[in-house]
CSV table of C-alpha atoms and ligand atoms in Angstrom, one decimal:
chain,number,residue,atom,x,y,z
I,1,MET,CA,-41.2,0.9,-34.1
I,2,ILE,CA,-39.0,1.9,-30.7
I,3,GLU,CA,-38.4,5.6,-29.3
I,4,LYS,CA,-40.1,5.2,-26.1
I,5,VAL,CA,-37.9,3.2,-23.7
I,6,GLY,CA,-38.3,1.6,-20.0
I,7,VAL,CA,-35.4,0.6,-18.0
I,8,ILE,CA,-36.4,-1.2,-14.3
I,9,GLY,CA,-33.1,-1.2,-11.6
I,10,ALA,CA,-30.9,1.4,-11.5
I,11,GLY,CA,-27.8,0.0,-10.4
I,12,GLN,CA,-24.9,-0.5,-12.4
I,13,MET,CA,-26.4,-2.7,-16.0
I,14,GLY,CA,-29.6,-0.3,-15.2
I,15,ASN,CA,-27.6,2.8,-15.9
I,16,GLY,CA,-25.3,1.5,-18.5
I,17,ILE,CA,-28.5,0.9,-20.4
I,18,ALA,CA,-30.2,3.3,-20.3
I,19,HIS,CA,-26.7,6.4,-21.0
I,20,VAL,CA,-26.0,4.2,-24.0
I,21,CYS,CA,-29.9,4.7,-25.1
I,22,ALA,CA,-30.1,8.2,-24.5
I,23,LEU,CA,-27.1,8.7,-25.8
I,24,SER,CA,-28.8,6.8,-29.1
I,25,LYS,CA,-31.7,9.8,-28.6
I,26,PHE,CA,-34.2,7.2,-27.2
I,27,ASP,CA,-35.9,8.9,-24.6
I,28,VAL,CA,-35.5,7.1,-21.5
I,29,LYS,CA,-37.6,6.0,-18.0
I,30,LEU,CA,-35.6,5.3,-15.7
I,31,ILE,CA,-37.5,3.3,-12.8
I,32,ASP,CA,-35.7,1.6,-9.2
I,33,ILE,CA,-37.5,1.1,-6.3
I,34,ASN,CA,-34.4,2.4,-3.9
I,35,GLU,CA,-34.7,6.9,-4.5
I,36,ALA,CA,-31.4,7.1,-3.2
I,37,GLN,CA,-29.9,4.3,-6.3
I,38,LEU,CA,-31.9,6.8,-8.8
I,39,LYS,CA,-29.9,10.0,-7.5
I,40,LYS,CA,-26.7,7.7,-8.2
I,41,ALA,CA,-27.1,6.4,-11.4
I,42,LEU,CA,-27.9,9.6,-12.6
I,43,GLN,CA,-24.7,10.7,-10.7
I,44,THR,CA,-22.9,8.0,-12.5
I,45,ILE,CA,-24.3,8.1,-16.3
I,46,ASP,CA,-23.7,12.5,-15.7
I,47,THR,CA,-20.0,11.0,-15.2
I,48,ASN,CA,-19.2,8.6,-17.9
I,49,MET,CA,-20.3,10.5,-20.3
I,50,SER,CA,-18.2,13.2,-19.4
I,51,ARG,CA,-15.4,11.0,-19.6
I,52,GLN,CA,-16.4,10.0,-23.2
I,53,VAL,CA,-16.8,13.8,-23.7
I,54,LYS,CA,-13.0,14.4,-22.5
I,55,ARG,CA,-12.1,11.8,-24.6
I,56,GLY,CA,-13.5,13.1,-27.2
I,57,PHE,CA,-16.3,10.6,-28.4
I,58,ILE,CA,-19.4,12.3,-27.5
I,59,THR,CA,-19.9,16.1,-27.3
I,60,GLU,CA,-21.0,18.6,-25.1
I,61,ASP,CA,-24.3,19.1,-26.6
I,62,ASP,CA,-24.5,15.2,-26.9
I,63,HIS,CA,-23.7,15.1,-23.2
I,64,GLN,CA,-26.2,17.7,-22.0
I,65,ALA,CA,-29.0,16.3,-24.5
I,66,ALA,CA,-28.9,12.8,-23.4
I,67,LEU,CA,-29.0,13.7,-19.9
I,68,SER,CA,-32.1,15.3,-20.7
I,69,ARG,CA,-33.9,12.6,-22.3
I,70,ILE,CA,-33.9,10.6,-19.3
I,71,ALA,CA,-36.5,10.3,-16.7
I,72,THR,CA,-36.5,8.8,-13.5
I,73,GLY,CA,-38.7,7.4,-10.6
I,74,GLN,CA,-39.9,4.5,-8.7
I,75,SER,CA,-43.5,3.8,-9.9
I,76,TYR,CA,-44.4,1.7,-13.3
I,77,GLU,CA,-46.7,4.2,-14.1
I,78,LEU,CA,-43.8,6.1,-15.8
I,79,LEU,CA,-43.9,3.4,-18.2
I,80,LYS,CA,-47.5,3.5,-19.6
I,81,ASP,CA,-46.4,4.7,-22.7
I,82,CYS,CA,-43.2,3.0,-23.7
I,83,ASP,CA,-42.6,0.8,-26.6
I,84,PHE,CA,-39.9,-1.3,-25.1
I,85,ILE,CA,-38.9,-2.4,-21.9
I,86,ILE,CA,-36.0,-3.6,-20.8
I,87,GLU,CA,-35.9,-5.2,-16.9
I,88,ALA,CA,-32.1,-4.6,-15.1
I,89,ALA,CA,-32.9,-5.5,-11.2
I,90,THR,CA,-31.3,-7.5,-8.8
I,91,GLU,CA,-30.6,-11.4,-10.3
I,92,LYS,CA,-33.3,-13.3,-8.1
I,93,GLU,CA,-35.9,-15.0,-10.4
I,94,GLU,CA,-38.6,-14.3,-8.1
I,95,ILE,CA,-38.4,-10.4,-7.8
I,96,LYS,CA,-37.9,-10.7,-11.8
I,97,LYS,CA,-41.7,-11.9,-12.3
I,98,GLU,CA,-42.8,-10.1,-9.3
I,99,ILE,CA,-41.8,-7.3,-11.7
I,100,MET,CA,-43.5,-9.0,-14.2
I,101,LYS,CA,-46.3,-9.3,-12.9
I,102,ALA,CA,-47.0,-5.8,-11.2
I,103,LEU,CA,-45.5,-4.0,-14.9
I,104,CYS,CA,-48.5,-5.6,-17.2
I,105,PRO,CA,-51.0,-4.3,-16.7
I,106,VAL,CA,-49.8,-0.5,-17.0
I,107,LEU,CA,-48.4,-1.2,-20.6
I,108,LYS,CA,-49.7,-0.1,-23.7
I,109,PRO,CA,-50.9,-4.0,-25.4
I,110,GLU,CA,-48.4,-3.6,-28.1
I,111,ALA,CA,-45.9,-2.7,-25.9
I,112,MET,CA,-42.4,-5.6,-25.8
I,113,LEU,CA,-40.5,-6.4,-22.8
I,114,ALA,CA,-37.1,-7.9,-22.5
I,115,SER,CA,-35.0,-9.3,-19.6
I,116,ASN,CA,-31.3,-8.7,-19.3
I,117,THR,CA,-31.2,-11.6,-16.7
I,118,SER,CA,-26.8,-12.9,-16.7
I,119,SER,CA,-28.5,-16.8,-16.8
I,120,ILE,CA,-32.1,-16.7,-15.5
I,121,SER,CA,-34.3,-18.8,-18.1
I,122,ILE,CA,-36.4,-16.3,-20.4
I,123,THR,CA,-39.1,-18.5,-21.4
I,124,ARG,CA,-39.8,-19.1,-17.8
I,125,LEU,CA,-40.0,-15.1,-17.6
I,126,ALA,CA,-42.2,-15.0,-20.1
I,127,ALA,CA,-44.6,-16.9,-18.5
I,128,ALA,CA,-45.0,-14.6,-15.7
I,129,THR,CA,-46.0,-12.0,-18.7
I,130,ASP,CA,-49.4,-11.0,-20.4
I,131,ARG,CA,-47.0,-11.5,-23.4
I,132,PRO,CA,-44.5,-14.5,-23.5
I,133,SER,CA,-44.3,-13.6,-27.7
I,134,LYS,CA,-43.6,-9.8,-27.1
I,135,PHE,CA,-40.7,-11.3,-24.5
I,136,ILE,CA,-37.2,-11.8,-25.3
I,137,GLY,CA,-34.3,-11.4,-23.3
I,138,MET,CA,-31.6,-8.7,-24.7
I,139,HIS,CA,-28.1,-9.3,-21.9
I,140,PHE,CA,-25.5,-6.5,-22.7
I,141,MET,CA,-22.3,-6.9,-20.7
I,142,ASN,CA,-20.8,-4.9,-18.6
I,143,PRO,CA,-19.5,-2.0,-18.7
I,144,VAL,CA,-22.2,-1.2,-20.9
I,145,PRO,CA,-20.6,1.6,-23.0
I,146,LEU,CA,-17.7,0.2,-23.6
I,147,MET,CA,-18.5,-3.2,-24.1
I,148,GLN,CA,-19.8,-4.4,-28.4
I,149,LEU,CA,-21.9,-7.0,-27.9
I,150,VAL,CA,-25.6,-8.5,-26.8
I,151,GLU,CA,-27.0,-11.7,-26.5
I,152,LEU,CA,-29.8,-11.7,-28.3
I,153,ILE,CA,-32.0,-15.0,-26.6
I,154,ARG,CA,-35.9,-15.6,-27.5
I,155,GLY,CA,-38.4,-17.2,-25.8
I,156,LEU,CA,-40.3,-20.3,-26.4
I,157,ALA,CA,-43.0,-18.2,-27.8
I,158,THR,CA,-40.7,-15.0,-28.9
I,159,ASP,CA,-42.4,-14.0,-32.0
I,160,ASP,CA,-40.0,-12.6,-34.9
I,161,GLU,CA,-41.3,-9.4,-35.1
I,162,THR,CA,-40.4,-8.7,-31.8
I,163,TYR,CA,-36.2,-10.5,-32.5
I,164,THR,CA,-36.5,-8.3,-35.3
I,165,ALA,CA,-37.3,-4.7,-33.3
I,166,VAL,CA,-34.8,-5.4,-30.4
I,167,LYS,CA,-31.9,-6.9,-32.9
I,168,THR,CA,-32.7,-3.7,-34.9
I,169,LEU,CA,-33.0,-1.9,-31.7
I,170,ALA,CA,-28.8,-2.8,-30.5
I,171,GLU,CA,-27.9,-2.1,-34.2
I,172,LYS,CA,-29.0,2.0,-33.5
I,173,LEU,CA,-27.3,1.7,-30.3
I,174,GLY,CA,-24.0,0.9,-32.0
I,175,LYS,CA,-24.1,-2.9,-30.7
I,176,THR,CA,-23.2,-6.0,-32.2
I,177,THR,CA,-25.5,-8.9,-31.6
I,178,ALA,CA,-25.3,-12.9,-30.8
I,179,SER,CA,-28.5,-15.6,-30.5
I,180,SER,CA,-28.3,-17.6,-28.3
I,181,GLU,CA,-30.7,-21.0,-27.1
I,182,ASP,CA,-32.3,-20.3,-24.1
I,183,PHE,CA,-30.0,-22.5,-21.8
I,184,PRO,CA,-29.1,-21.7,-18.4
I,185,ALA,CA,-26.4,-18.7,-18.5
I,186,PHE,CA,-27.0,-18.5,-22.3
I,187,ILE,CA,-23.3,-18.1,-24.2
I,188,VAL,CA,-21.3,-15.9,-23.2
I,189,ASN,CA,-22.1,-16.3,-18.6
I,190,ARG,CA,-21.7,-20.4,-19.4
I,191,ILE,CA,-18.1,-20.1,-21.0
I,192,LEU,CA,-17.3,-17.3,-18.9
I,193,LEU,CA,-18.7,-18.1,-15.2
I,194,PRO,CA,-17.5,-21.4,-14.5
I,195,MET,CA,-13.7,-19.4,-15.3
I,196,ILE,CA,-14.5,-17.5,-13.0
I,197,ASN,CA,-15.6,-19.7,-10.6
I,198,GLU,CA,-12.3,-21.9,-11.1
I,199,ALA,CA,-10.2,-18.7,-10.3
I,200,VAL,CA,-11.5,-18.7,-6.9
I,201,TYR,CA,-11.3,-22.5,-6.5
I,202,THR,CA,-7.7,-21.0,-7.1
I,203,LEU,CA,-7.6,-18.8,-4.1
I,204,TYR,CA,-9.9,-21.1,-2.1
I,205,GLU,CA,-7.3,-24.2,-2.6
I,206,GLY,CA,-3.8,-22.2,-2.1
I,207,VAL,CA,-2.9,-22.0,-5.4
I,208,GLY,CA,-2.2,-17.9,-5.9
I,209,SER,CA,-2.9,-15.2,-4.3
I,210,VAL,CA,-5.2,-12.6,-5.8
I,211,ASP,CA,-2.7,-10.5,-7.4
I,212,SER,CA,-1.0,-14.1,-8.8
I,213,ILE,CA,-4.6,-15.0,-10.0
I,214,ASP,CA,-5.0,-11.5,-12.1
I,215,THR,CA,-1.3,-11.2,-12.5
I,216,ALA,CA,-1.0,-14.9,-14.2
I,217,MET,CA,-4.3,-14.3,-16.4
I,218,ARG,CA,-3.6,-10.9,-17.1
I,219,LEU,CA,0.1,-11.1,-18.5
I,220,GLY,CA,-0.2,-15.0,-19.3
I,221,ALA,CA,-3.9,-14.7,-21.3
I,222,ASN,CA,-3.7,-11.4,-22.5
I,223,HIS,CA,-7.4,-10.8,-20.6
I,224,PRO,CA,-7.8,-7.3,-20.3
I,225,MET,CA,-8.9,-7.8,-16.3
I,226,GLY,CA,-8.0,-10.9,-14.3
I,227,PRO,CA,-11.0,-13.2,-13.2
I,228,LEU,CA,-11.0,-11.9,-9.8
I,229,GLU,CA,-10.8,-8.6,-10.5
I,230,LEU,CA,-13.5,-9.2,-13.2
I,231,ALA,CA,-15.7,-11.1,-10.5
I,232,ASP,CA,-15.3,-7.9,-8.6
I,233,PHE,CA,-16.5,-6.0,-11.6
I,234,ILE,CA,-19.7,-7.9,-12.2
I,235,GLY,CA,-20.4,-8.6,-8.6
I,236,LEU,CA,-19.8,-11.6,-6.8
I,237,ASP,CA,-23.5,-11.8,-5.9
I,238,VAL,CA,-24.2,-12.0,-9.8
I,239,CYS,CA,-22.0,-14.2,-9.8
I,240,LEU,CA,-22.8,-16.9,-7.4
I,241,ALA,CA,-26.2,-15.8,-9.1
I,242,VAL,CA,-24.7,-16.5,-12.2
I,243,MET,CA,-23.2,-20.2,-11.0
I,244,GLN,CA,-26.7,-21.1,-9.3
I,245,VAL,CA,-28.4,-21.0,-12.1
I,246,LEU,CA,-25.7,-23.9,-14.2
I,247,TYR,CA,-25.7,-25.7,-10.9
I,248,ASP,CA,-29.4,-26.3,-10.6
I,249,GLY,CA,-30.0,-26.1,-14.5
I,250,LEU,CA,-27.5,-28.2,-15.6
I,251,ALA,CA,-27.5,-30.6,-12.6
I,252,ASP,CA,-23.2,-31.3,-13.6
I,253,SER,CA,-21.4,-31.3,-10.6
I,254,LYS,CA,-18.5,-28.8,-12.6
I,255,TYR,CA,-20.8,-25.6,-11.5
I,256,ARG,CA,-20.8,-25.9,-8.2
I,257,PRO,CA,-20.4,-22.6,-6.7
I,258,CYS,CA,-16.8,-22.7,-5.0
I,259,PRO,CA,-17.7,-22.1,-1.2
I,260,LEU,CA,-15.1,-19.4,-0.7
I,261,LEU,CA,-17.1,-17.2,-3.2
I,262,VAL,CA,-20.3,-18.1,-1.3
I,263,LYS,CA,-18.5,-17.1,2.1
I,264,TYR,CA,-17.9,-13.9,0.5
I,265,VAL,CA,-21.6,-13.0,-0.6
I,266,GLU,CA,-23.1,-14.2,2.8
I,267,ALA,CA,-20.4,-11.6,4.6
I,268,GLY,CA,-22.6,-8.6,1.8
I,269,TRP,CA,-19.0,-8.0,0.1
I,270,TYR,CA,-20.2,-8.0,-3.1
I,271,GLY,CA,-17.2,-6.5,-5.4
I,272,LYS,CA,-16.0,-3.0,-6.5
I,273,LYS,CA,-20.3,-1.7,-5.8
I,274,VAL,CA,-19.5,-2.0,-2.2
I,275,GLY,CA,-16.7,-1.4,-2.0
I,276,ARG,CA,-15.0,-4.9,-0.9
I,277,GLY,CA,-14.6,-8.6,-2.4
I,278,PHE,CA,-11.9,-9.6,-3.9
I,279,TYR,CA,-10.1,-6.3,-3.1
I,280,ASP,CA,-10.5,-3.5,-1.1
I,281,TYR,CA,-11.6,-0.3,-3.0
I,282,SER,CA,-12.0,1.4,0.3
I,283,GLY,CA,-8.0,3.7,-0.8
I,284,GLU,CA,-6.5,5.1,-4.5
I,285,THR,CA,-5.8,2.3,-5.7
I,286,PRO,CA,-7.9,-1.6,-4.8
I,287,ILE,CA,-5.7,-4.0,-2.1
I,288,PRO,CA,-6.2,-7.7,-3.0
I,289,THR,CA,-7.5,-9.0,0.4
I,290,ARG,CA,-5.7,-12.6,0.2
E,301,CAA,C1,-21.8,-10.6,-15.8
E,301,CAA,C2,-22.8,-10.8,-17.3
E,301,CAA,O1,-24.1,-11.4,-17.1
E,301,CAA,C3,-21.7,-10.5,-18.3
E,301,CAA,C4,-20.9,-9.3,-18.1
E,301,CAA,O2,-20.9,-8.6,-18.6
E,301,CAA,S1,-19.4,-10.2,-18.4
E,301,CAA,C5,-18.4,-8.5,-18.2
E,301,CAA,C6,-17.2,-8.8,-19.4
E,301,CAA,N1,-17.1,-7.4,-19.6
E,301,CAA,C7,-15.2,-7.9,-19.2
E,301,CAA,O3,-15.8,-9.0,-19.8
E,301,CAA,C8,-14.7,-6.1,-19.2
E,301,CAA,C9,-13.0,-6.7,-19.3
E,301,CAA,N2,-12.3,-5.4,-19.5
E,301,CAA,C10,-12.1,-4.4,-20.4
E,301,CAA,O4,-13.0,-4.4,-21.1
E,301,CAA,C11,-12.0,-3.4,-19.7
E,301,CAA,O5,-10.7,-3.6,-19.0
E,301,CAA,C12,-12.5,-2.6,-20.6
E,301,CAA,C13,-13.3,-2.3,-21.7
E,301,CAA,C14,-13.9,-2.0,-19.1
E,301,CAA,C15,-11.4,-1.4,-20.0
E,301,CAA,O6,-11.0,-0.8,-20.5
E,301,CAA,P1,-9.6,0.0,-21.5
E,301,CAA,O7,-9.1,0.2,-22.3
E,301,CAA,O8,-9.2,-0.5,-19.6
E,301,CAA,O9,-10.4,1.9,-20.8
E,301,CAA,P2,-10.4,2.3,-19.9
E,301,CAA,O10,-8.7,3.1,-20.5
E,301,CAA,O11,-10.4,2.3,-18.0
E,301,CAA,O12,-11.1,3.5,-20.1
E,301,CAA,C16,-11.4,4.0,-21.2
E,301,CAA,C17,-12.1,5.2,-21.5
E,301,CAA,O13,-13.0,4.7,-22.6
E,301,CAA,C18,-14.3,5.0,-21.8
E,301,CAA,N3,-14.8,4.9,-20.6
E,301,CAA,C19,-14.5,4.0,-19.4
E,301,CAA,N4,-15.4,3.6,-18.9
E,301,CAA,C20,-16.3,3.7,-19.0
E,301,CAA,C21,-18.2,4.1,-18.8
E,301,CAA,N5,-18.3,2.6,-17.6
E,301,CAA,N6,-18.4,4.3,-19.3
E,301,CAA,C22,-18.9,5.3,-20.0
E,301,CAA,N7,-17.2,5.7,-20.9
E,301,CAA,C23,-16.8,5.0,-19.8
E,301,CAA,C24,-13.7,6.7,-21.0
E,301,CAA,O14,-13.7,7.6,-22.2
E,301,CAA,C25,-12.4,5.5,-20.4
E,301,CAA,O15,-11.7,7.1,-20.6
E,301,CAA,P3,-11.0,7.4,-19.1
E,301,CAA,O16,-10.3,6.7,-18.1
E,301,CAA,O17,-10.1,9.1,-19.7
E,301,CAA,O18,-11.9,8.6,-18.5
E,302,NDP,N1,-23.2,-6.6,-13.4
E,302,NDP,C1,-23.2,-7.6,-14.4
E,302,NDP,O1,-21.7,-7.3,-15.1
E,302,NDP,C2,-23.6,-7.4,-14.9
E,302,NDP,C3,-24.9,-7.6,-15.2
E,302,NDP,N2,-26.3,-8.5,-15.1
E,302,NDP,C4,-27.7,-8.5,-15.5
E,302,NDP,O2,-28.5,-7.2,-15.0
E,302,NDP,C5,-29.3,-7.3,-14.1
E,302,NDP,C6,-28.1,-6.5,-13.0
E,302,NDP,O3,-27.6,-6.8,-12.6
E,302,NDP,P1,-26.5,-5.3,-11.4
E,302,NDP,O4,-27.4,-3.5,-12.2
E,302,NDP,O5,-25.0,-5.5,-11.3
E,302,NDP,O6,-26.8,-4.9,-10.6
E,302,NDP,P2,-27.6,-4.0,-9.0
E,302,NDP,O7,-27.5,-4.7,-7.9
E,302,NDP,O8,-26.3,-3.2,-9.7
E,302,NDP,O9,-28.5,-3.1,-9.3
E,302,NDP,C7,-30.0,-4.1,-10.2
E,302,NDP,C8,-31.1,-3.3,-8.9
E,302,NDP,O10,-32.4,-3.6,-9.8
E,302,NDP,C9,-32.9,-2.8,-8.1
E,302,NDP,N3,-33.8,-3.3,-7.6
E,302,NDP,C10,-34.3,-4.8,-7.1
E,302,NDP,N4,-35.3,-5.5,-6.6
E,302,NDP,C11,-36.5,-4.1,-8.0
E,302,NDP,C12,-37.9,-4.0,-8.2
E,302,NDP,N5,-39.0,-4.7,-7.3
E,302,NDP,N6,-38.0,-3.0,-8.5
E,302,NDP,C13,-36.9,-2.3,-9.6
E,302,NDP,N7,-35.6,-1.9,-9.5
E,302,NDP,C14,-35.7,-2.7,-8.4
E,302,NDP,C15,-31.8,-2.9,-7.3
E,302,NDP,O11,-32.4,-2.1,-6.0
E,302,NDP,P3,-31.5,-2.6,-4.2
E,302,NDP,O12,-30.2,-2.0,-4.7
E,302,NDP,O13,-32.4,-1.1,-3.7
E,302,NDP,O14,-32.0,-3.8,-4.2
E,302,NDP,C16,-30.9,-2.2,-7.9
E,302,NDP,O15,-29.9,-1.0,-7.3
E,302,NDP,C17,-29.0,-8.7,-12.8
E,302,NDP,O16,-30.2,-9.3,-13.6
E,302,NDP,C18,-27.3,-9.5,-13.6
E,302,NDP,O17,-27.7,-10.7,-13.7
E,302,NDP,C19,-25.9,-8.4,-16.7
E,302,NDP,C20,-24.7,-8.3,-17.6
E,302,NDP,C21,-23.8,-7.5,-17.1
C-alpha cells in the first residue's frame, strides 16, 4: 500500500504532484538538486492552495494540513522509507537515468518507481533501475491540480501489481487514467506537440502573428489556450525535447522540430517559467513578442 510518496524535481510538475499528493493525505518528500527551487516550489504550492481556498475548493485547514505533510531536501536519503517515488526532473534521458542509478540503492526493496516523463521510453528508463518490474510511466498534465488526466505507461517489464497500485493512487488523487503503450511521447504528446510545433512553423513562415495564431485557435477551435501560449506554459525546452524524441524515435520528417523553436530554446527563452518565450511576461499582462 502506498502511504509515503517521494517526488524528484521541484519544477512546475514536481510542485504540482507534491501539491495533489499532500492534499490527498499522502506524506510527501520533495527532492531537488537546487535549494532555491525547493523554496520556490513550497511558495508556489502555498499560493496555489490559497487560490483553491479562496474559490472554496478546499478549506484553510486542508491547506495547512497538506503543507505540513510536505518535507523537502536535496538528498535521496530522505526517500529511504517511501513506498512510491515519482521522478519529475528535467526532460533529458541521461539526467533521468543518472537519478535512477543514484536513487535505487537507498530505496526499500519493495518501493515502486515512476517517471513523469513527457516522451522518453519507459522501458529504457526502467532498465536503468534495479527493479524494472516495479517501474511505470505516470504522466500528469500541467497544471496538475486542475487537469483531470494521468496517462499510465507500462514498460516491457512492468508487473500487474505495480500497474494496479499506481492506477489506484491516481484515482485517490481524484484523477482519471488513460493507458498508453510505450511509444515515443505516448498519446497526449504524440498528438498535442506536433500541433504546437505546427503553430511555431505557422509563426516562422509568417502566416500569422503570435496574437493571430493564438486567437485563431482559441476562438476558432475552442482551445482554452492558444498553442503558443500553451507552449510557453509547458516550457519551450520541454516542447523541443518531446519533438526530438518523436523525430528520433519515429524517424519521420513530419516530426522535425521547427527551427524557430530550436532558436528560442538556444536563446534560453523557455517560456513563462523564465519570463520570456513567445510572450514577454515581465509586465502585468503577457505581451506577444512577434
Ligand atoms: C507537456 C506534457 O507532457 C503534457 C501536458 O501537460 S500538456 C498541457 C496540458 N494542459 C493544457 O492543455 C492546459 C490548457 N489550459 C487550460 O485547460 C486552462 O487554461 C486552465 C485549466 C489551465 C485554466 O483554466 P481557467 O478556467 O482559465 O482557470 P483559471 O480561471 O485560471 O483558474 C480557476 C481556478 O482554478 C484554481 N487554479 C488555477 N490554477 C491553479 C493551479 N496551478 N493550482 C491550483 N489551483 C489552480 C484557482 O482556484 C483558480 O481560481 P483563481 O484564478 O481565482 O485563483
Ligand atoms: N511542463 C509540462 O507541461 C510537463 C512536463 N512534464 C515532464 O515533467 C518533468 C519535469 O518537467 P517540468 O516540471 O516542466 O520541468 P522544470 O524545468 O520546471 O523542473 C525540473 C526540475 O528538475 C530539477 N532537476 C534537474 N536535475 C535533477 C536531479 N538530478 N535531481 C533532482 N532534480 C533535478 C531542475 O533543477 P534545475 O532547474 O536546477 O536544473 C528543476 O528544478 C519532465 O520530464 C517533463 O517532460 C510532464 C507533463 C507536463
